[in-house]
């Protein structure tokens, strides 16, 4: 596969303190596309000052940000990665290499001690087990992924909130996609930033609600 440049979609809500580390760790040939949803901490300016392209998405939600980022991307292969410093962009090329034999390459988070609350891990494990029963060989509902842009848009994932990653995997399974998973390191989010999902009761409740909606 011929890959020149690869767009990396970074959903971002108030990650100004994390963006410098994330953007500096971007491998050569990987072009960051930060999708902002009304951050109030100056994230878009930080992103631009470090050379990233910034896209604004007025509709709130993780899925809205990711979807808009993929629409804006121009490369044949696109990656998605959290912007909170918990995942290493340096591991993206290994995921992209897997696309030689897969339609979707996902990172299975291997957590550093304390970087993944037990309730989030437990919910994640239950959902991954359900996906395995559908024939998908995954152990995580991964926030780090690589795919061919047009194929992904053709899957037509509809959720625009926290159900997006699960719906994507369900649709990939239904479409007979070859999905491969690879271990990636999962560290604590960058100092000075706040979790929007699993780090709070409110975020967890929203994630469960959104994922349950996807399963109906
Ligand atoms: N644009 C946008 N990004 C979001 C939204 N919610 C979460 N994110 C981003 O999605 C990623 C994952 O969220 P995060 O708070 O790290 O979830 P956690 O790892 O479960 O704590 C981070 O890069 C967030 O900045 C949202 O509503 N809009
Ligand atoms: Mg996170």
XYZ file of N, CA, C and O in Angstrom, residues 5-121:
468
model
N 1.024 10.650 3.143
C 0.737 11.389 4.360
C -0.547 10.845 4.932
O -1.426 10.404 4.204
N -0.631 10.883 6.233
C -1.803 10.326 6.893
C -2.371 11.363 7.846
O -1.651 11.930 8.670
N -3.673 11.623 7.707
C -4.332 12.560 8.607
C -4.686 11.850 9.909
O -5.179 10.714 9.900
N -4.442 12.539 11.009
C -4.742 11.986 12.337
C -5.801 12.867 12.987
O -5.540 14.035 13.315
N -6.984 12.329 13.166
C -8.089 13.070 13.767
C -7.968 13.009 15.290
O -7.897 11.927 15.868
N -7.939 14.189 15.899
C -7.812 14.275 17.358
C -9.045 14.966 17.936
O -9.146 16.193 17.922
N -10.029 14.201 18.450
C -11.168 14.833 19.114
C -10.652 15.544 20.353
O -9.868 14.978 21.113
N -11.105 16.778 20.527
C -10.475 17.592 21.574
C -11.490 18.465 22.286
O -12.184 19.260 21.661
N -11.596 18.295 23.577
C -12.418 19.179 24.394
C -11.584 19.572 25.607
O -11.327 18.745 26.479
N -11.132 20.813 25.616
C -10.318 21.326 26.723
C -9.077 20.462 26.997
O -8.926 19.881 28.072
N -8.218 20.393 26.025
C -6.979 19.608 26.163
C -5.740 20.479 25.922
O -4.706 19.995 25.464
N -5.851 21.781 26.240
C -4.730 22.688 25.961
C -3.426 22.222 26.604
O -2.354 22.361 26.023
N -3.520 21.669 27.804
C -2.298 21.251 28.499
C -1.722 19.958 27.920
O -0.535 19.669 28.088
N -2.561 19.185 27.235
C -2.096 17.901 26.694
C -1.590 18.030 25.261
O -0.712 17.275 24.828
N -2.142 18.975 24.509
C -1.849 19.049 23.067
C -0.364 19.181 22.729
O 0.100 18.514 21.786
N 0.415 20.012 23.449
C 1.829 20.121 23.059
C 2.537 18.775 23.029
O 3.230 18.449 22.061
N 2.355 17.977 24.058
C 3.002 16.663 24.100
C 2.509 15.746 22.998
O 3.285 15.049 22.342
N 1.183 15.764 22.787
C 0.604 14.883 21.761
C 1.104 15.285 20.374
O 1.527 14.441 19.574
N 1.071 16.582 20.093
C 1.433 17.034 18.741
C 2.927 16.845 18.477
O 3.329 16.515 17.362
N 3.752 17.031 19.504
C 5.197 16.833 19.304
C 5.539 15.373 19.075
O 6.554 15.068 18.465
N 4.699 14.488 19.568
C 4.986 13.055 19.424
C 4.484 12.492 18.090
O 4.622 11.300 17.818
N 3.896 13.359 17.260
C 3.339 12.889 15.975
C 4.485 12.441 15.057
O 5.418 13.200 14.819
N 4.447 11.232 14.541
C 5.555 10.782 13.676
C 5.586 11.556 12.358
O 4.580 12.154 11.961
N 6.728 11.563 11.702
C 6.853 12.236 10.402
C 5.835 11.650 9.436
O 5.617 10.439 9.401
N 5.185 12.532 8.673
C 4.207 12.055 7.696
C 2.805 11.927 8.253
O 1.881 11.589 7.530
N 2.651 12.176 9.552
C 1.324 12.115 10.179
C 0.877 13.535 10.496
O 1.567 14.267 11.206
N -0.282 13.928 9.934
C -0.741 15.318 9.977
C -1.900 15.469 10.949
O -2.988 14.930 10.712
N -1.689 16.195 12.043
C -2.751 16.293 13.050
C -3.888 17.225 12.640
O -3.680 18.307 12.111
N -5.091 16.752 12.900
C -6.321 17.486 12.608
C -7.106 17.507 13.916
O -7.697 16.512 14.317
N -7.049 18.650 14.589
C -7.693 18.755 15.906
C -9.136 19.199 15.714
O -9.397 20.231 15.095
N -10.076 18.415 16.228
C -11.489 18.770 16.086
C -12.006 19.245 17.429
O -12.113 18.475 18.382
N -12.304 20.526 17.468
C -12.679 21.165 18.714
C -14.193 21.362 18.785
O -14.851 21.621 17.792
N -14.711 21.241 19.981
C -16.142 21.350 20.245
C -16.410 22.468 21.224
O -17.126 22.275 22.199
N -15.787 23.614 21.007
C -16.034 24.700 21.951
C -15.225 24.592 23.222
O -15.740 24.842 24.313
N -13.962 24.220 23.089
C -13.085 24.225 24.266
C -13.038 25.629 24.846
O -13.091 26.612 24.114
N -12.907 25.698 26.177
C -12.842 27.023 26.795
C -11.461 27.302 27.359
O -11.272 28.273 28.082
N -10.518 26.456 27.027
C -9.170 26.620 27.590
C -8.132 27.004 26.538
O -6.933 26.873 26.770
N -8.624 27.449 25.362
C -7.683 27.883 24.330
C -7.084 26.746 23.508
O -6.100 26.960 22.792
N -7.653 25.557 23.588
C -7.120 24.414 22.831
C -6.885 24.725 21.349
O -5.825 24.372 20.815
N -7.843 25.387 20.652
C -7.622 25.612 19.210
C -6.376 26.458 18.938
O -5.629 26.162 18.007
N -6.141 27.481 19.769
C -4.948 28.329 19.560
C -3.673 27.545 19.808
O -2.695 27.680 19.077
N -3.684 26.742 20.861
C -2.511 25.914 21.150
C -2.245 24.989 19.968
O -1.107 24.857 19.497
N -3.299 24.370 19.465
C -3.142 23.424 18.346
C -2.566 24.126 17.130
O -1.612 23.647 16.500
N -3.135 25.289 16.798
C -2.652 26.032 15.615
C -1.217 26.483 15.785
O -0.414 26.410 14.858
N -0.883 26.939 16.988
C 0.471 27.457 17.197
C 1.506 26.342 17.058
O 2.681 26.602 16.827
N 1.067 25.107 17.191
C 1.985 23.973 17.045
C 1.873 23.341 15.660
O 2.363 22.243 15.423
N 1.166 24.036 14.750
C 1.146 23.582 13.357
C 0.031 22.630 12.993
O -0.002 22.118 11.874
N -0.886 22.378 13.921
C -1.988 21.466 13.593
C -3.103 22.220 12.873
O -3.294 23.421 13.088
N -3.821 21.526 12.034
C -5.026 22.099 11.455
C -6.141 21.969 12.489
O -6.209 20.978 13.221
N -6.999 22.973 12.578
C -8.097 22.922 13.541
C -9.427 22.981 12.798
O -9.622 23.803 11.908
N -10.309 22.083 13.166
C -11.654 22.060 12.611
C -12.616 22.292 13.768
O -12.426 21.725 14.850
N -13.624 23.136 13.551
C -14.615 23.365 14.606
C -15.872 22.584 14.307
O -16.363 22.581 13.178
N -16.379 21.910 15.317
C -17.624 21.157 15.177
C -18.610 21.703 16.196
O -18.411 21.556 17.388
N -19.664 22.370 15.719
C -20.603 22.987 16.671
C -21.418 21.977 17.477
O -21.762 22.251 18.626
N -21.734 20.809 16.884
C -22.507 19.827 17.662
C -21.591 19.203 18.708
O -20.492 18.776 18.394
N -22.024 19.134 19.956
C -21.172 18.529 20.973
C -21.096 17.013 20.809
O -21.954 16.408 20.161
N -20.068 16.418 21.375
C -19.986 14.964 21.419
C -18.740 14.402 20.765
O -18.280 14.911 19.744
N -18.230 13.326 21.361
C -17.046 12.640 20.831
C -17.286 12.172 19.389
O -16.455 12.385 18.504
N -18.436 11.540 19.155
C -18.715 11.003 17.810
C -18.828 12.106 16.777
O -18.374 11.952 15.633
N -19.427 13.236 17.166
C -19.551 14.360 16.231
C -18.171 14.857 15.834
O -17.901 15.127 14.656
N -17.292 14.968 16.825
C -15.936 15.456 16.545
C -15.186 14.484 15.639
O -14.570 14.886 14.640
N -15.254 13.214 15.946
C -14.525 12.219 15.154
C -15.066 12.178 13.723
O -14.306 12.191 12.749
N -16.383 12.157 13.595
C -16.983 12.077 12.258
C -16.600 13.281 11.400
O -16.202 13.131 10.235
N -16.696 14.466 11.974
C -16.339 15.673 11.220
C -14.863 15.665 10.836
O -14.489 16.063 9.728
N -14.030 15.194 11.736
C -12.602 15.098 11.433
C -12.343 14.177 10.246
O -11.544 14.489 9.358
N -13.021 13.051 10.228
C -12.822 12.098 9.123
C -13.335 12.692 7.815
O -12.728 12.519 6.762
N -14.446 13.430 7.890
C -14.947 14.093 6.671
C -13.931 15.107 6.155
O -13.728 15.244 4.950
N -13.292 15.843 7.051
C -12.313 16.858 6.640
C -11.010 16.257 6.153
O -10.275 16.893 5.410
N -10.682 15.086 6.639
C -9.409 14.461 6.273
C -9.366 14.230 4.770
O -10.402 14.101 4.113
N -8.153 14.200 4.229
C -8.002 14.019 2.790
C -7.192 12.790 2.416
O -7.171 12.376 1.277
N -6.460 12.231 3.374
C -5.605 11.085 3.037
C -6.453 9.823 2.851
O -7.571 9.725 3.365
N -5.900 8.866 2.147
C -6.623 7.604 1.921
C -6.776 6.842 3.241
O -7.838 6.330 3.556
N -5.696 6.809 3.998
C -5.735 6.171 5.316
C -5.826 7.271 6.366
O -5.151 8.296 6.261
N -6.673 7.066 7.341
C -6.854 8.058 8.415
C -6.735 7.347 9.764
O -7.121 6.176 9.899
N -6.197 8.061 10.738
C -6.131 7.548 12.113
C -6.963 8.431 13.036
O -7.157 9.620 12.755
N -7.418 7.856 14.128
C -8.107 8.604 15.183
C -7.394 8.305 16.498
O -7.004 7.161 16.749
N -7.223 9.348 17.279
C -6.448 9.216 18.518
C -6.947 10.243 19.526
O -7.212 11.388 19.163
N -7.052 9.862 20.809
C -7.436 10.835 21.824
C -6.367 11.923 21.954
O -5.188 11.668 21.744
N -6.812 13.109 22.339
C -5.908 14.262 22.419
C -5.480 14.557 23.852
O -4.989 15.638 24.147
N -5.664 13.594 24.754
C -5.424 13.881 26.174
C -4.061 13.423 26.674
O -3.780 13.497 27.872
N -3.240 12.911 25.782
C -1.897 12.487 26.181
C -1.818 11.078 26.730
O -0.753 10.626 27.141
N -2.948 10.351 26.712
C -2.943 8.997 27.284
C -2.413 7.951 26.307
O -2.069 6.843 26.706
N -2.398 8.312 25.026
C -1.959 7.373 23.983
C -0.799 7.992 23.212
O -0.726 9.207 23.056
N 0.097 7.158 22.699
C 1.308 7.650 22.050
C 1.158 7.632 20.523
O 1.055 6.561 19.928
N 1.163 8.817 19.906
C 1.070 8.865 18.438
C 2.190 8.084 17.758
O 2.045 7.648 16.620
N 3.288 7.892 18.478
C 4.398 7.125 17.927
C 4.033 5.682 17.617
O 4.753 4.995 16.890
N 2.901 5.220 18.152
C 2.477 3.843 17.881
C 1.545 3.748 16.673
O 1.151 2.648 16.270
N 1.203 4.908 16.086
C 0.281 4.874 14.941
C 0.835 4.116 13.727
O 0.099 3.357 13.089
N 2.112 4.305 13.362
C 2.605 3.592 12.170
C 2.470 2.071 12.273
O 2.216 1.409 11.262
N 2.600 1.531 13.477
C 2.430 0.083 13.627
C 0.982 -0.332 13.369
O 0.721 -1.413 12.845
N 0.044 0.535 13.752
C -1.365 0.237 13.452
C -1.613 0.331 11.956
O -2.263 -0.520 11.359
N -1.089 1.388 11.347
C -1.306 1.595 9.908
C -0.729 0.425 9.106
O -1.329 -0.027 8.131
N 0.413 -0.096 9.549
C 1.035 -1.220 8.829
C 0.096 -2.425 8.778
O 0.104 -3.194 7.813
N -0.740 -2.570 9.807
C -1.660 -3.712 9.850
C -2.739 -3.630 8.770
O -3.384 -4.629 8.462
N -2.935 -2.450 8.204
C -3.982 -2.306 7.182
C -3.632 -3.066 5.903
O -4.477 -3.217 5.027
N -2.400 -3.535 5.795
C -2.039 -4.380 4.654
C -2.890 -5.649 4.652
O -3.140 -6.233 3.603
N -3.352 -6.064 5.851
C -4.172 -7.276 5.927
C -5.447 -7.057 6.737
O -6.029 -8.003 7.275
N -5.850 -5.807 6.873
C -7.051 -5.539 7.661
C -7.787 -4.314 7.120
O -7.218 -3.503 6.401
N -9.048 -4.213 7.481
C -9.844 -3.030 7.133
C -9.850 -2.024 8.275
O -10.094 -0.837 8.062
N -9.613 -2.528 9.475
C -9.610 -1.664 10.655
C -8.561 -2.200 11.624
O -8.571 -3.386 11.964
N -7.651 -1.328 12.017
C -6.641 -1.700 13.012
C -6.895 -0.880 14.265
O -6.992 0.353 14.191
N -7.038 -1.553 15.401
C -7.368 -0.856 16.643
C -6.329 -1.144 17.716
O -5.729 -2.219 17.750
N -6.149 -0.157 18.583
C -5.183 -0.318 19.668
C -5.859 -0.857 20.908
O -6.818 -0.267 21.405
N -5.366 -1.989 21.396
C -5.875 -2.502 22.670
C -5.082 -1.849 23.795
O -3.864 -2.002 23.896
N -5.785 -1.113 24.634
C -5.101 -0.371 25.692
C -4.517 -1.299 26.760
O -5.241 -2.099 27.349
N -3.226 -1.165 26.965
C -2.551 -1.867 28.059
C -2.179 -0.784 29.071
O -1.275 0.013 28.842
N -2.936 -0.717 30.175
C -2.812 0.443 31.063
C -1.601 0.419 31.980
O -1.215 -0.640 32.492
N -1.044 1.601 32.179
C -0.122 1.807 33.293
C -0.965 1.748 34.563
O -2.164 2.017 34.524
N -0.342 1.432 35.674
C -1.082 1.364 36.934
C -1.839 2.672 37.175
O -1.288 3.753 37.022
N -3.118 2.573 37.463
C -3.894 3.740 37.852
C -4.421 4.591 36.717
O -5.100 5.579 36.948
N -4.134 4.235 35.472
C -4.549 5.115 34.375
C -5.916 4.760 33.811
O -6.391 5.406 32.889
N -6.559 3.726 34.372
C -7.846 3.314 33.813
C -8.743 2.887 34.961
O -8.548 1.816 35.536
N -9.750 3.703 35.311
C -10.611 3.380 36.461
C -11.256 2.004 36.296
O -11.624 1.614 35.189
N -11.427 1.285 37.397
C -11.925 -0.101 37.341
C -13.304 -0.188 36.695
O -13.601 -1.129 35.975
N -14.177 0.821 36.938
C -15.541 0.719 36.399
C -15.524 0.824 34.874
O -16.281 0.148 34.175
N -14.608 1.657 34.369
C -14.501 1.773 32.912
C -13.938 0.486 32.309
O -14.391 0.013 31.270
N -12.953 -0.101 32.977
C -12.362 -1.340 32.474
C -13.372 -2.470 32.467
O -13.431 -3.266 31.539
